[in-house]
CSV table of C-alpha atoms and ligand atoms in Angstrom, one decimal:
chain,number,residue,atom,x,y,z
A,24,MET,CA,-1.3,-27.8,-22.2
A,25,LYS,CA,-1.1,-31.4,-21.1
A,26,ASN,CA,2.4,-31.7,-19.6
A,27,ILE,CA,2.9,-28.2,-18.3
A,28,ARG,CA,1.8,-28.8,-14.7
A,29,LYS,CA,5.1,-30.7,-14.1
A,30,ASP,CA,7.0,-27.5,-14.8
A,31,PHE,CA,5.4,-25.8,-11.7
A,32,PRO,CA,7.0,-27.2,-8.6
A,33,ILE,CA,4.4,-25.6,-6.3
A,34,LEU,CA,1.5,-27.5,-7.9
A,35,LYS,CA,2.8,-30.7,-6.1
A,36,ARG,CA,2.0,-29.1,-2.8
A,37,LYS,CA,-0.6,-30.5,-0.5
A,38,ILE,CA,-2.8,-28.2,1.6
A,39,ASN,CA,-4.6,-29.8,4.5
A,40,GLY,CA,-3.7,-33.2,2.9
A,41,LYS,CA,-5.4,-32.2,-0.4
A,42,ASP,CA,-3.9,-31.4,-3.8
A,43,LEU,CA,-3.4,-27.6,-4.1
A,44,VAL,CA,-6.0,-26.1,-6.5
A,45,TYR,CA,-4.6,-22.7,-7.2
A,46,LEU,CA,-7.3,-20.3,-8.5
A,47,ASP,CA,-5.9,-17.0,-7.4
A,48,ASN,CA,-4.0,-16.2,-10.6
A,49,ALA,CA,-5.4,-12.7,-10.9
A,50,ALA,CA,-3.5,-11.9,-7.7
A,51,THR,CA,-0.2,-13.6,-8.8
A,52,THR,CA,0.7,-16.6,-10.8
A,53,GLN,CA,2.9,-19.6,-10.0
A,54,LYS,CA,6.4,-19.9,-11.5
A,55,PRO,CA,7.8,-22.6,-13.7
A,56,PHE,CA,11.2,-24.1,-12.7
A,57,GLN,CA,12.6,-22.5,-15.8
A,58,VAL,CA,12.1,-19.1,-14.2
A,59,ILE,CA,13.2,-20.2,-10.7
A,60,GLU,CA,16.4,-21.8,-12.2
A,61,LYS,CA,17.2,-18.7,-14.3
A,62,ILE,CA,17.3,-16.5,-11.1
A,63,THR,CA,19.4,-19.0,-9.3
A,64,ASP,CA,21.8,-19.3,-12.3
A,65,TYR,CA,22.0,-15.5,-12.4
A,66,TYR,CA,23.1,-15.2,-8.7
A,67,SER,CA,25.3,-18.3,-9.0
A,68,ASN,CA,27.2,-17.4,-12.1
A,69,HIS,CA,26.6,-13.9,-13.4
A,70,ASN,CA,25.7,-11.4,-10.6
A,71,ALA,CA,27.1,-7.9,-11.1
A,72,ASN,CA,25.9,-4.4,-11.4
A,73,ILE,CA,24.8,-3.4,-14.9
A,74,HIS,CA,25.6,-0.5,-17.3
A,75,ARG,CA,28.7,0.3,-15.3
A,76,GLY,CA,31.5,-2.2,-15.1
A,77,ILE,CA,33.8,-2.9,-17.9
A,78,HIS,CA,34.3,-6.5,-16.7
A,79,ARG,CA,32.9,-9.8,-17.9
A,80,LEU,CA,30.2,-10.3,-15.3
A,81,SER,CA,28.9,-6.8,-15.6
A,82,GLU,CA,28.7,-7.2,-19.4
A,83,GLU,CA,26.9,-10.5,-19.1
A,84,ALA,CA,24.4,-9.1,-16.6
A,85,THR,CA,23.8,-6.0,-18.8
A,86,GLU,CA,23.3,-8.1,-21.9
A,87,GLU,CA,20.7,-10.4,-20.3
A,88,TYR,CA,18.9,-7.4,-18.7
A,89,GLU,CA,18.7,-5.5,-22.0
A,90,GLU,CA,17.8,-8.7,-23.8
A,91,THR,CA,14.7,-9.0,-21.6
A,92,ARG,CA,13.8,-5.5,-22.7
A,93,SER,CA,13.9,-6.5,-26.4
A,94,LYS,CA,11.9,-9.6,-25.6
A,95,THR,CA,9.3,-7.6,-23.9
A,96,ALA,CA,9.2,-5.1,-26.8
A,97,LYS,CA,8.8,-7.9,-29.3
A,98,PHE,CA,6.0,-9.5,-27.1
A,99,LEU,CA,4.0,-6.2,-27.4
A,100,ASN,CA,5.1,-5.2,-30.9
A,101,ALA,CA,6.9,-2.1,-29.4
A,102,ASN,CA,10.4,-0.7,-30.0
A,103,THR,CA,13.0,-1.7,-27.4
A,104,ASN,CA,13.5,1.8,-26.2
A,105,GLU,CA,9.8,2.0,-25.4
A,106,ILE,CA,10.0,-0.4,-22.5
A,107,VAL,CA,10.7,0.8,-19.0
A,108,PHE,CA,11.3,-1.6,-16.0
A,109,THR,CA,9.6,-0.7,-12.8
A,110,LYS,CA,8.6,-2.6,-9.7
A,111,ASN,CA,5.0,-3.4,-10.6
A,112,THR,CA,1.9,-2.0,-12.4
A,113,THR,CA,1.4,0.3,-9.4
A,114,GLU,CA,4.8,1.8,-9.8
A,115,SER,CA,4.4,2.2,-13.5
A,116,LEU,CA,1.1,4.1,-13.0
A,117,ASN,CA,2.7,6.2,-10.2
A,118,LEU,CA,5.6,7.0,-12.6
A,119,LEU,CA,3.0,8.5,-15.0
A,120,ALA,CA,1.0,10.4,-12.3
A,121,TYR,CA,4.2,11.9,-10.8
A,122,SER,CA,5.6,12.7,-14.3
A,123,VAL,CA,2.5,14.7,-15.3
A,124,PHE,CA,2.1,16.3,-11.9
A,125,ARG,CA,3.8,19.5,-12.9
A,126,THR,CA,2.2,19.9,-16.3
A,127,LEU,CA,-1.5,19.4,-15.4
A,128,LYS,CA,-3.4,22.5,-14.2
A,129,LYS,CA,-6.5,23.5,-12.4
A,130,GLY,CA,-9.6,22.7,-14.5
A,131,ASP,CA,-7.9,19.8,-16.3
A,132,GLU,CA,-9.7,16.5,-16.1
A,133,ILE,CA,-8.7,12.8,-15.9
A,134,VAL,CA,-11.2,10.2,-17.1
A,135,LEU,CA,-11.0,6.7,-15.4
A,136,SER,CA,-13.6,4.0,-15.1
A,137,ILE,CA,-15.5,2.7,-12.1
A,138,MET,CA,-14.0,-0.8,-12.6
A,139,GLU,CA,-10.4,0.4,-12.0
A,140,HIS,CA,-8.0,-1.3,-9.6
A,141,HIS,CA,-7.0,1.0,-6.7
A,142,SER,CA,-3.6,1.4,-8.4
A,143,ASN,CA,-5.2,3.1,-11.3
A,144,ILE,CA,-7.2,5.5,-9.0
A,145,VAL,CA,-5.1,6.4,-6.0
A,146,PRO,CA,-2.1,7.8,-7.9
A,147,TRP,CA,-4.4,10.1,-9.9
A,148,GLN,CA,-6.1,11.4,-6.7
A,149,MET,CA,-2.7,13.1,-6.0
A,150,LEU,CA,-3.6,15.5,-8.9
A,151,ILE,CA,-6.7,16.7,-7.1
A,152,GLU,CA,-4.6,19.0,-5.0
A,153,LYS,CA,-3.6,20.8,-8.2
A,154,GLY,CA,-7.3,21.4,-9.0
A,155,VAL,CA,-7.6,18.5,-11.5
A,156,LYS,CA,-10.9,16.7,-11.6
A,157,LEU,CA,-11.3,12.9,-11.7
A,158,LYS,CA,-14.3,11.5,-13.6
A,159,PHE,CA,-15.4,7.9,-13.6
A,160,THR,CA,-17.0,6.1,-16.5
A,161,ASP,CA,-19.9,3.9,-15.4
A,162,ILE,CA,-20.6,0.3,-16.4
A,163,ASN,CA,-23.6,-1.4,-17.9
A,164,GLY,CA,-25.7,-4.1,-16.2
A,165,ASP,CA,-23.5,-6.9,-17.7
A,166,GLY,CA,-20.3,-5.3,-16.4
A,167,SER,CA,-19.2,-3.9,-19.7
A,168,LEU,CA,-18.0,-0.3,-19.9
A,169,ASN,CA,-20.6,2.3,-20.8
A,170,ILE,CA,-19.0,3.7,-23.8
A,171,ASN,CA,-21.7,6.4,-24.3
A,172,HIS,CA,-21.0,7.7,-20.9
A,173,LEU,CA,-17.2,7.7,-21.6
A,174,GLU,CA,-17.9,9.7,-24.8
A,175,LYS,CA,-19.8,12.3,-22.7
A,176,LEU,CA,-17.1,12.5,-20.1
A,177,VAL,CA,-14.2,13.0,-22.5
A,178,THR,CA,-14.0,16.7,-23.5
A,179,LYS,CA,-11.4,19.2,-24.4
A,180,LYS,CA,-10.7,19.5,-20.7
A,181,THR,CA,-9.6,15.9,-20.6
A,182,LYS,CA,-5.9,15.5,-20.4
A,183,ILE,CA,-5.6,11.8,-19.5
A,184,VAL,CA,-7.8,8.8,-20.1
A,185,SER,CA,-6.6,5.8,-18.0
A,186,ILE,CA,-8.7,2.6,-18.3
A,187,THR,CA,-8.0,-1.1,-17.6
A,188,GLN,CA,-8.0,-3.4,-20.6
A,189,THR,CA,-9.4,-6.3,-18.5
A,190,SER,CA,-11.2,-5.9,-15.2
A,191,ASN,CA,-9.7,-7.9,-12.3
A,192,VAL,CA,-13.2,-8.2,-10.8
A,193,LEU,CA,-15.7,-8.4,-13.6
A,194,GLY,CA,-13.5,-10.0,-16.2
A,195,THR,CA,-14.7,-7.5,-18.8
A,196,VAL,CA,-12.4,-6.9,-21.7
A,197,ASN,CA,-12.7,-3.2,-22.7
A,198,PRO,CA,-12.5,-2.0,-26.3
A,199,ILE,CA,-9.2,-0.1,-25.9
A,200,LYS,CA,-8.7,0.7,-29.5
A,201,GLU,CA,-12.0,2.5,-29.6
A,202,ILE,CA,-11.4,4.2,-26.3
A,203,THR,CA,-8.0,5.4,-27.5
A,204,LYS,CA,-9.6,7.0,-30.5
A,205,ILE,CA,-12.0,8.9,-28.3
A,206,ALA,CA,-9.2,10.0,-26.0
A,207,HIS,CA,-6.9,11.1,-28.9
A,208,ASP,CA,-9.7,12.9,-30.7
A,209,ALA,CA,-10.0,15.1,-27.6
A,210,GLY,CA,-6.3,15.6,-27.4
A,211,ALA,CA,-5.9,13.4,-24.3
A,212,ILE,CA,-3.1,10.9,-23.4
A,213,MET,CA,-4.4,7.3,-23.4
A,214,ILE,CA,-3.1,5.0,-20.6
A,215,VAL,CA,-3.9,1.3,-20.4
A,216,ASP,CA,-3.8,-0.8,-17.2
A,217,GLY,CA,-2.7,-4.1,-18.8
A,218,ALA,CA,-2.2,-6.1,-15.6
A,219,GLN,CA,-5.0,-8.5,-16.4
A,220,SER,CA,-4.8,-8.4,-20.2
A,221,VAL,CA,-1.1,-8.8,-21.2
A,222,PRO,CA,-0.8,-12.2,-19.3
A,223,HIS,CA,-3.9,-13.6,-21.0
A,224,MET,CA,-4.3,-12.3,-24.5
A,225,SER,CA,-2.1,-11.0,-27.4
A,226,VAL,CA,-1.6,-7.3,-26.9
A,227,ASN,CA,-0.3,-5.3,-29.8
A,228,VAL,CA,0.4,-1.7,-28.6
A,229,LYS,CA,0.8,-0.3,-32.1
A,230,LYS,CA,-2.6,-1.7,-33.0
A,231,LEU,CA,-4.2,-0.3,-29.8
A,232,GLY,CA,-2.5,3.0,-30.5
A,233,CYS,CA,-2.3,3.9,-26.8
A,234,ASP,CA,0.4,6.1,-25.3
A,235,PHE,CA,1.2,4.0,-22.3
A,236,LEU,CA,0.5,0.5,-21.0
A,237,ALA,CA,1.4,-0.8,-17.6
A,238,PHE,CA,1.6,-4.4,-16.4
A,239,SER,CA,3.3,-6.7,-13.9
A,240,GLY,CA,5.7,-9.6,-14.5
A,241,HIS,CA,4.5,-11.6,-11.5
A,242,LYS,CA,1.0,-12.1,-13.0
A,243,MET,CA,2.5,-13.8,-16.1
A,244,LEU,CA,4.8,-16.5,-14.5
A,245,GLY,CA,7.6,-14.0,-13.7
A,246,PRO,CA,9.1,-13.2,-10.3
A,247,MET,CA,7.7,-10.5,-8.1
A,248,GLY,CA,9.4,-7.1,-8.2
A,249,VAL,CA,9.3,-6.6,-12.0
A,250,GLY,CA,6.8,-4.1,-13.5
A,251,LEU,CA,6.7,-3.0,-17.0
A,252,LEU,CA,5.7,0.3,-18.6
A,253,TYR,CA,5.3,0.6,-22.4
A,254,GLY,CA,5.4,4.2,-23.6
A,255,CYS,CA,5.4,5.2,-27.2
A,256,GLU,CA,8.7,7.1,-28.0
A,257,ASP,CA,7.2,10.6,-28.3
A,258,SER,CA,5.1,10.2,-25.1
A,259,LEU,CA,8.1,8.9,-23.1
A,260,ARG,CA,10.3,11.8,-24.3
A,261,ASN,CA,7.6,14.3,-23.3
A,262,ILE,CA,7.4,13.3,-19.7
A,263,THR,CA,9.9,14.1,-16.9
A,264,PRO,CA,11.4,11.3,-14.8
A,265,PHE,CA,9.9,10.4,-11.5
A,266,LEU,CA,12.8,8.8,-9.7
A,267,ARG,CA,16.2,10.5,-9.9
A,268,GLY,CA,19.7,9.4,-9.2
A,269,GLY,CA,22.4,7.2,-10.7
A,270,ASP,CA,22.1,5.5,-14.1
A,271,MET,CA,19.2,7.8,-15.4
A,272,ILE,CA,21.7,10.6,-16.2
A,273,LYS,CA,24.0,11.6,-19.0
A,274,GLU,CA,25.8,14.5,-17.2
A,275,VAL,CA,25.5,15.7,-13.7
A,276,HIS,CA,26.8,19.2,-12.6
A,277,GLN,CA,26.4,20.8,-9.2
A,278,GLN,CA,23.1,22.6,-10.1
A,279,GLU,CA,21.8,20.7,-13.0
A,280,THR,CA,21.6,17.3,-14.8
A,281,VAL,CA,21.1,16.1,-18.3
A,282,TRP,CA,18.8,13.1,-18.4
A,283,ASN,CA,19.8,9.8,-20.0
A,284,ASP,CA,18.0,8.7,-23.2
A,285,ILE,CA,14.7,6.9,-23.0
A,286,PRO,CA,14.1,4.3,-21.5
A,287,TRP,CA,17.0,4.6,-19.1
A,288,LYS,CA,16.0,8.1,-17.9
A,289,PHE,CA,13.2,6.4,-16.0
A,290,GLU,CA,15.4,3.7,-14.4
A,291,ALA,CA,17.2,5.4,-11.5
A,292,GLY,CA,19.5,3.4,-9.3
A,293,THR,CA,20.4,-0.3,-9.3
A,294,PRO,CA,17.4,-2.1,-10.8
A,295,ASN,CA,16.1,-5.6,-10.0
A,296,VAL,CA,18.5,-7.3,-12.5
A,297,ALA,CA,18.0,-10.9,-11.3
A,298,ASP,CA,14.2,-10.7,-11.5
A,299,VAL,CA,14.1,-8.8,-14.8
A,300,ILE,CA,16.2,-11.7,-16.2
A,301,GLY,CA,13.8,-14.1,-14.5
A,302,PHE,CA,11.0,-12.3,-16.3
A,303,GLY,CA,12.8,-12.9,-19.6
A,304,ALA,CA,12.6,-16.6,-18.9
A,305,ALA,CA,8.9,-16.3,-18.2
A,306,LEU,CA,8.4,-14.6,-21.6
A,307,ASP,CA,10.4,-17.4,-23.2
A,308,TYR,CA,8.1,-20.0,-21.5
A,309,ILE,CA,5.0,-18.2,-22.6
A,310,ASN,CA,6.2,-17.8,-26.2
A,311,LYS,CA,7.1,-21.5,-26.3
A,312,ILE,CA,3.5,-22.5,-25.3
A,313,GLY,CA,2.1,-19.8,-27.5
A,314,MET,CA,-0.2,-16.9,-26.5
A,315,ASN,CA,-3.0,-18.3,-28.7
A,316,ASN,CA,-2.9,-21.6,-27.0
A,317,ILE,CA,-3.0,-19.9,-23.6
A,318,GLU,CA,-6.0,-17.8,-24.7
A,319,THR,CA,-7.8,-20.9,-26.1
A,320,HIS,CA,-7.2,-22.9,-23.0
A,321,GLU,CA,-8.5,-20.1,-20.7
A,322,LYS,CA,-11.6,-19.5,-22.9
A,323,MET,CA,-12.4,-23.2,-22.5
A,324,LEU,CA,-12.0,-23.0,-18.7
A,325,THR,CA,-14.0,-19.8,-18.4
A,326,LYS,CA,-16.9,-21.1,-20.4
A,327,TYR,CA,-16.8,-24.3,-18.4
A,328,VAL,CA,-16.7,-22.7,-15.0
A,329,ILE,CA,-19.5,-20.2,-15.9
A,330,GLN,CA,-21.7,-23.1,-17.1
A,331,GLN,CA,-21.1,-24.9,-13.8
A,332,LEU,CA,-21.7,-21.9,-11.6
A,333,ILE,CA,-24.9,-20.5,-13.3
A,334,PRO,CA,-27.2,-23.3,-12.1
A,335,ILE,CA,-26.1,-22.9,-8.4
A,336,LYS,CA,-29.1,-21.4,-6.5
A,337,GLY,CA,-28.2,-18.2,-4.7
A,338,LEU,CA,-25.0,-17.7,-6.6
A,339,THR,CA,-24.6,-14.4,-8.6
A,340,ILE,CA,-21.8,-13.9,-11.1
A,341,HIS,CA,-20.5,-10.3,-11.2
A,342,GLY,CA,-19.7,-9.5,-14.8
A,343,THR,CA,-21.3,-11.4,-17.7
A,344,SER,CA,-20.0,-9.4,-20.6
A,345,ARG,CA,-19.5,-11.4,-23.7
A,346,LYS,CA,-15.9,-10.2,-24.1
A,347,ARG,CA,-14.3,-11.4,-20.9
A,348,GLY,CA,-11.2,-12.8,-19.4
A,349,SER,CA,-10.9,-15.7,-17.0
A,350,ALA,CA,-11.4,-13.9,-13.6
A,351,VAL,CA,-14.8,-14.9,-12.3
A,352,SER,CA,-16.2,-13.1,-9.3
A,353,PHE,CA,-19.3,-14.2,-7.5
A,354,SER,CA,-21.5,-13.8,-4.4
A,355,LEU,CA,-23.3,-16.6,-2.6
A,356,ALA,CA,-26.4,-15.3,-0.9
A,357,GLY,CA,-26.3,-15.6,2.9
A,358,VAL,CA,-22.6,-16.4,3.1
A,359,HIS,CA,-19.7,-13.9,3.6
A,360,PRO,CA,-17.0,-14.2,0.9
A,361,HIS,CA,-14.4,-14.8,3.6
A,362,ASP,CA,-16.3,-17.8,4.8
A,363,VAL,CA,-16.5,-19.1,1.3
A,364,ALA,CA,-12.7,-18.7,0.9
A,365,THR,CA,-12.0,-20.3,4.3
A,366,ILE,CA,-14.0,-23.4,3.6
A,367,LEU,CA,-12.5,-23.7,0.1
A,368,ASP,CA,-9.0,-23.4,1.7
A,369,SER,CA,-9.7,-26.3,4.0
A,370,GLU,CA,-10.1,-28.4,0.8
A,371,GLY,CA,-6.9,-27.0,-0.7
A,372,ILE,CA,-8.6,-24.6,-3.0
A,373,ALA,CA,-7.1,-21.1,-3.2
A,374,ILE,CA,-9.5,-18.3,-4.3
A,375,ARG,CA,-9.6,-14.6,-3.5
A,376,SER,CA,-12.2,-12.9,-1.3
A,377,GLY,CA,-12.6,-9.3,-0.3
A,378,HIS,CA,-12.9,-6.0,-2.2
A,379,LEU,CA,-10.2,-7.1,-4.7
A,380,CYS,CA,-8.6,-3.7,-4.6
A,381,ALA,CA,-11.6,-2.2,-6.3
A,382,GLN,CA,-13.7,-0.5,-3.6
A,383,PRO,CA,-15.4,2.1,-5.9
A,384,LEU,CA,-16.6,-0.8,-8.0
A,385,MET,CA,-17.8,-2.7,-4.9
A,386,GLU,CA,-19.8,0.4,-4.0
A,387,ARG,CA,-21.2,0.5,-7.5
A,388,LEU,CA,-22.2,-3.2,-7.3
A,389,GLY,CA,-23.7,-2.7,-3.9
A,390,VAL,CA,-21.5,-5.3,-2.2
A,391,SER,CA,-18.7,-4.9,0.3
A,392,ALA,CA,-16.8,-8.0,-0.9
A,393,VAL,CA,-16.9,-10.8,-3.4
A,394,SER,CA,-15.3,-14.2,-4.1
A,395,ARG,CA,-13.1,-14.6,-7.1
A,396,ALA,CA,-11.7,-17.6,-8.9
A,397,SER,CA,-9.2,-16.8,-11.6
A,398,PHE,CA,-7.4,-19.1,-14.0
A,399,TYR,CA,-4.2,-19.6,-16.0
A,400,LEU,CA,-2.6,-22.0,-18.4
A,401,TYR,CA,-2.0,-24.8,-15.8
A,402,ASN,CA,-5.5,-25.0,-14.5
A,403,THR,CA,-7.8,-27.9,-15.4
A,404,LYS,CA,-11.5,-28.8,-15.7
A,405,GLU,CA,-11.0,-31.2,-12.8
A,406,GLU,CA,-10.0,-28.3,-10.7
A,407,ILE,CA,-13.2,-26.5,-11.6
A,408,ASN,CA,-15.2,-29.6,-10.7
A,409,LYS,CA,-13.5,-29.5,-7.2
A,410,LEU,CA,-14.4,-25.8,-6.9
A,411,VAL,CA,-18.0,-26.4,-7.8
A,412,ASN,CA,-18.4,-29.4,-5.4
A,413,CYS,CA,-16.8,-27.3,-2.6
A,414,ILE,CA,-19.2,-24.4,-3.2
A,415,GLU,CA,-22.1,-26.9,-2.8
A,416,LYS,CA,-20.4,-28.0,0.5
A,417,VAL,CA,-20.4,-24.3,1.6
A,418,LYS,CA,-24.1,-24.1,0.9
A,419,ASN,CA,-24.8,-27.2,3.0
A,420,ILE,CA,-22.7,-25.9,5.9
A,421,PHE,CA,-24.6,-22.6,5.9
A,422,ARG,CA,-27.9,-24.2,4.9
A,423,VAL,CA,-28.5,-21.7,2.1
B,1,LIG,C1,-2.9,-6.6,-9.9
B,1,LIG,C2,-3.4,-5.5,-10.6
B,1,LIG,C3,-2.8,-4.2,-10.5
B,1,LIG,C4,-1.7,-4.0,-9.6
B,1,LIG,O1,-0.6,-4.8,-9.9
B,1,LIG,P1,0.7,-4.8,-8.9
B,1,LIG,O2,1.6,-5.8,-9.4
B,1,LIG,O3,0.1,-5.1,-7.5
B,1,LIG,O4,1.2,-3.4,-8.9
B,1,LIG,C5,-3.3,-3.2,-11.2
B,1,LIG,N1,-4.4,-3.3,-12.0
B,1,LIG,C6,-5.0,-4.5,-12.2
B,1,LIG,C7,-6.2,-4.6,-13.1
B,1,LIG,C8,-4.6,-5.6,-11.5
B,1,LIG,O5,-5.2,-6.8,-11.6
């Protein structure tokens, strides 16, 4: 992990005369020059529309685009035709919600958890107008998922279970394999929000056994505008496409259309070719470092930051589950999270504050907002020291 910071041009930036300390990786990660250059190279040398032209540029663009699909499949231990490109995790989950809209009926139920990101709640609320019920699994005191509660909620009425693998607020890593078994035993489809897990730990979809897994390229060194959806072959074949138009078809007649094969039947219109190829470079970068090394580095940082935060009087960490990722949310008694973030920013430290796109969880925790520091492979212990010193400074300013 020693020399990787030099690969990230933005890490040289000064904010208010101070070195940037970027601790908002759960919102989006920074990009190495390998990714930035790949996108520039695409537009400088290869740009063409894909799957259509029988000319050199189109063939090159198609080949690199499809190669990113195989790289993604390999990364997750999936088959190449099980990977769909979307815009982000949110679109991947919307694709699923729209695709099952016609098949779910009044009385059917969808089981979520109270720790879900808005993008794994709001699309499902659309089904309420069809008479479908949404049920929310509660959490335990340490921020882990209450599996007993989940087991009670999942019944024969349950058609979909959709749960995050890692919480973007609590950091909790949920036992997806176990939850998938509960869902499948009841005959439900299992969907995983992998936005905070896939970038930070090895995820093997065949081992998990889930039907679908959604995540975003921009949270794992890739450019914005690339979302991923894994769907196991049978599950992908069973659902109808959500966006319709060019490229997702085999035959079009005046009154009817034959869909293309999976995965293309879900990719209507000209896709984000340049950024998908950029995402391919991000995967190459991550593979070169090694997912295990990234995991080990983040575990070390997480342990260190928690050790440093626990002794701070008036500071509460939200989420202390033993199985956790590197997003660490906290409250400082007597100080609004926005004030914490503003003072940290004056020292060049970027953290998140607010409801973190998880308002039902905020309500459950009895807070309206929290502060969150989240880490990735380029962060260091020195940066954590700066964070902790600056939190002490906040306490002095507010005399708490
Ligand atoms: C960021 C995030 C999302 C949404 O990702 P987008 O790229 O904004 O669509 C969904 N779920 C979790 C857990 C996230 O952290």
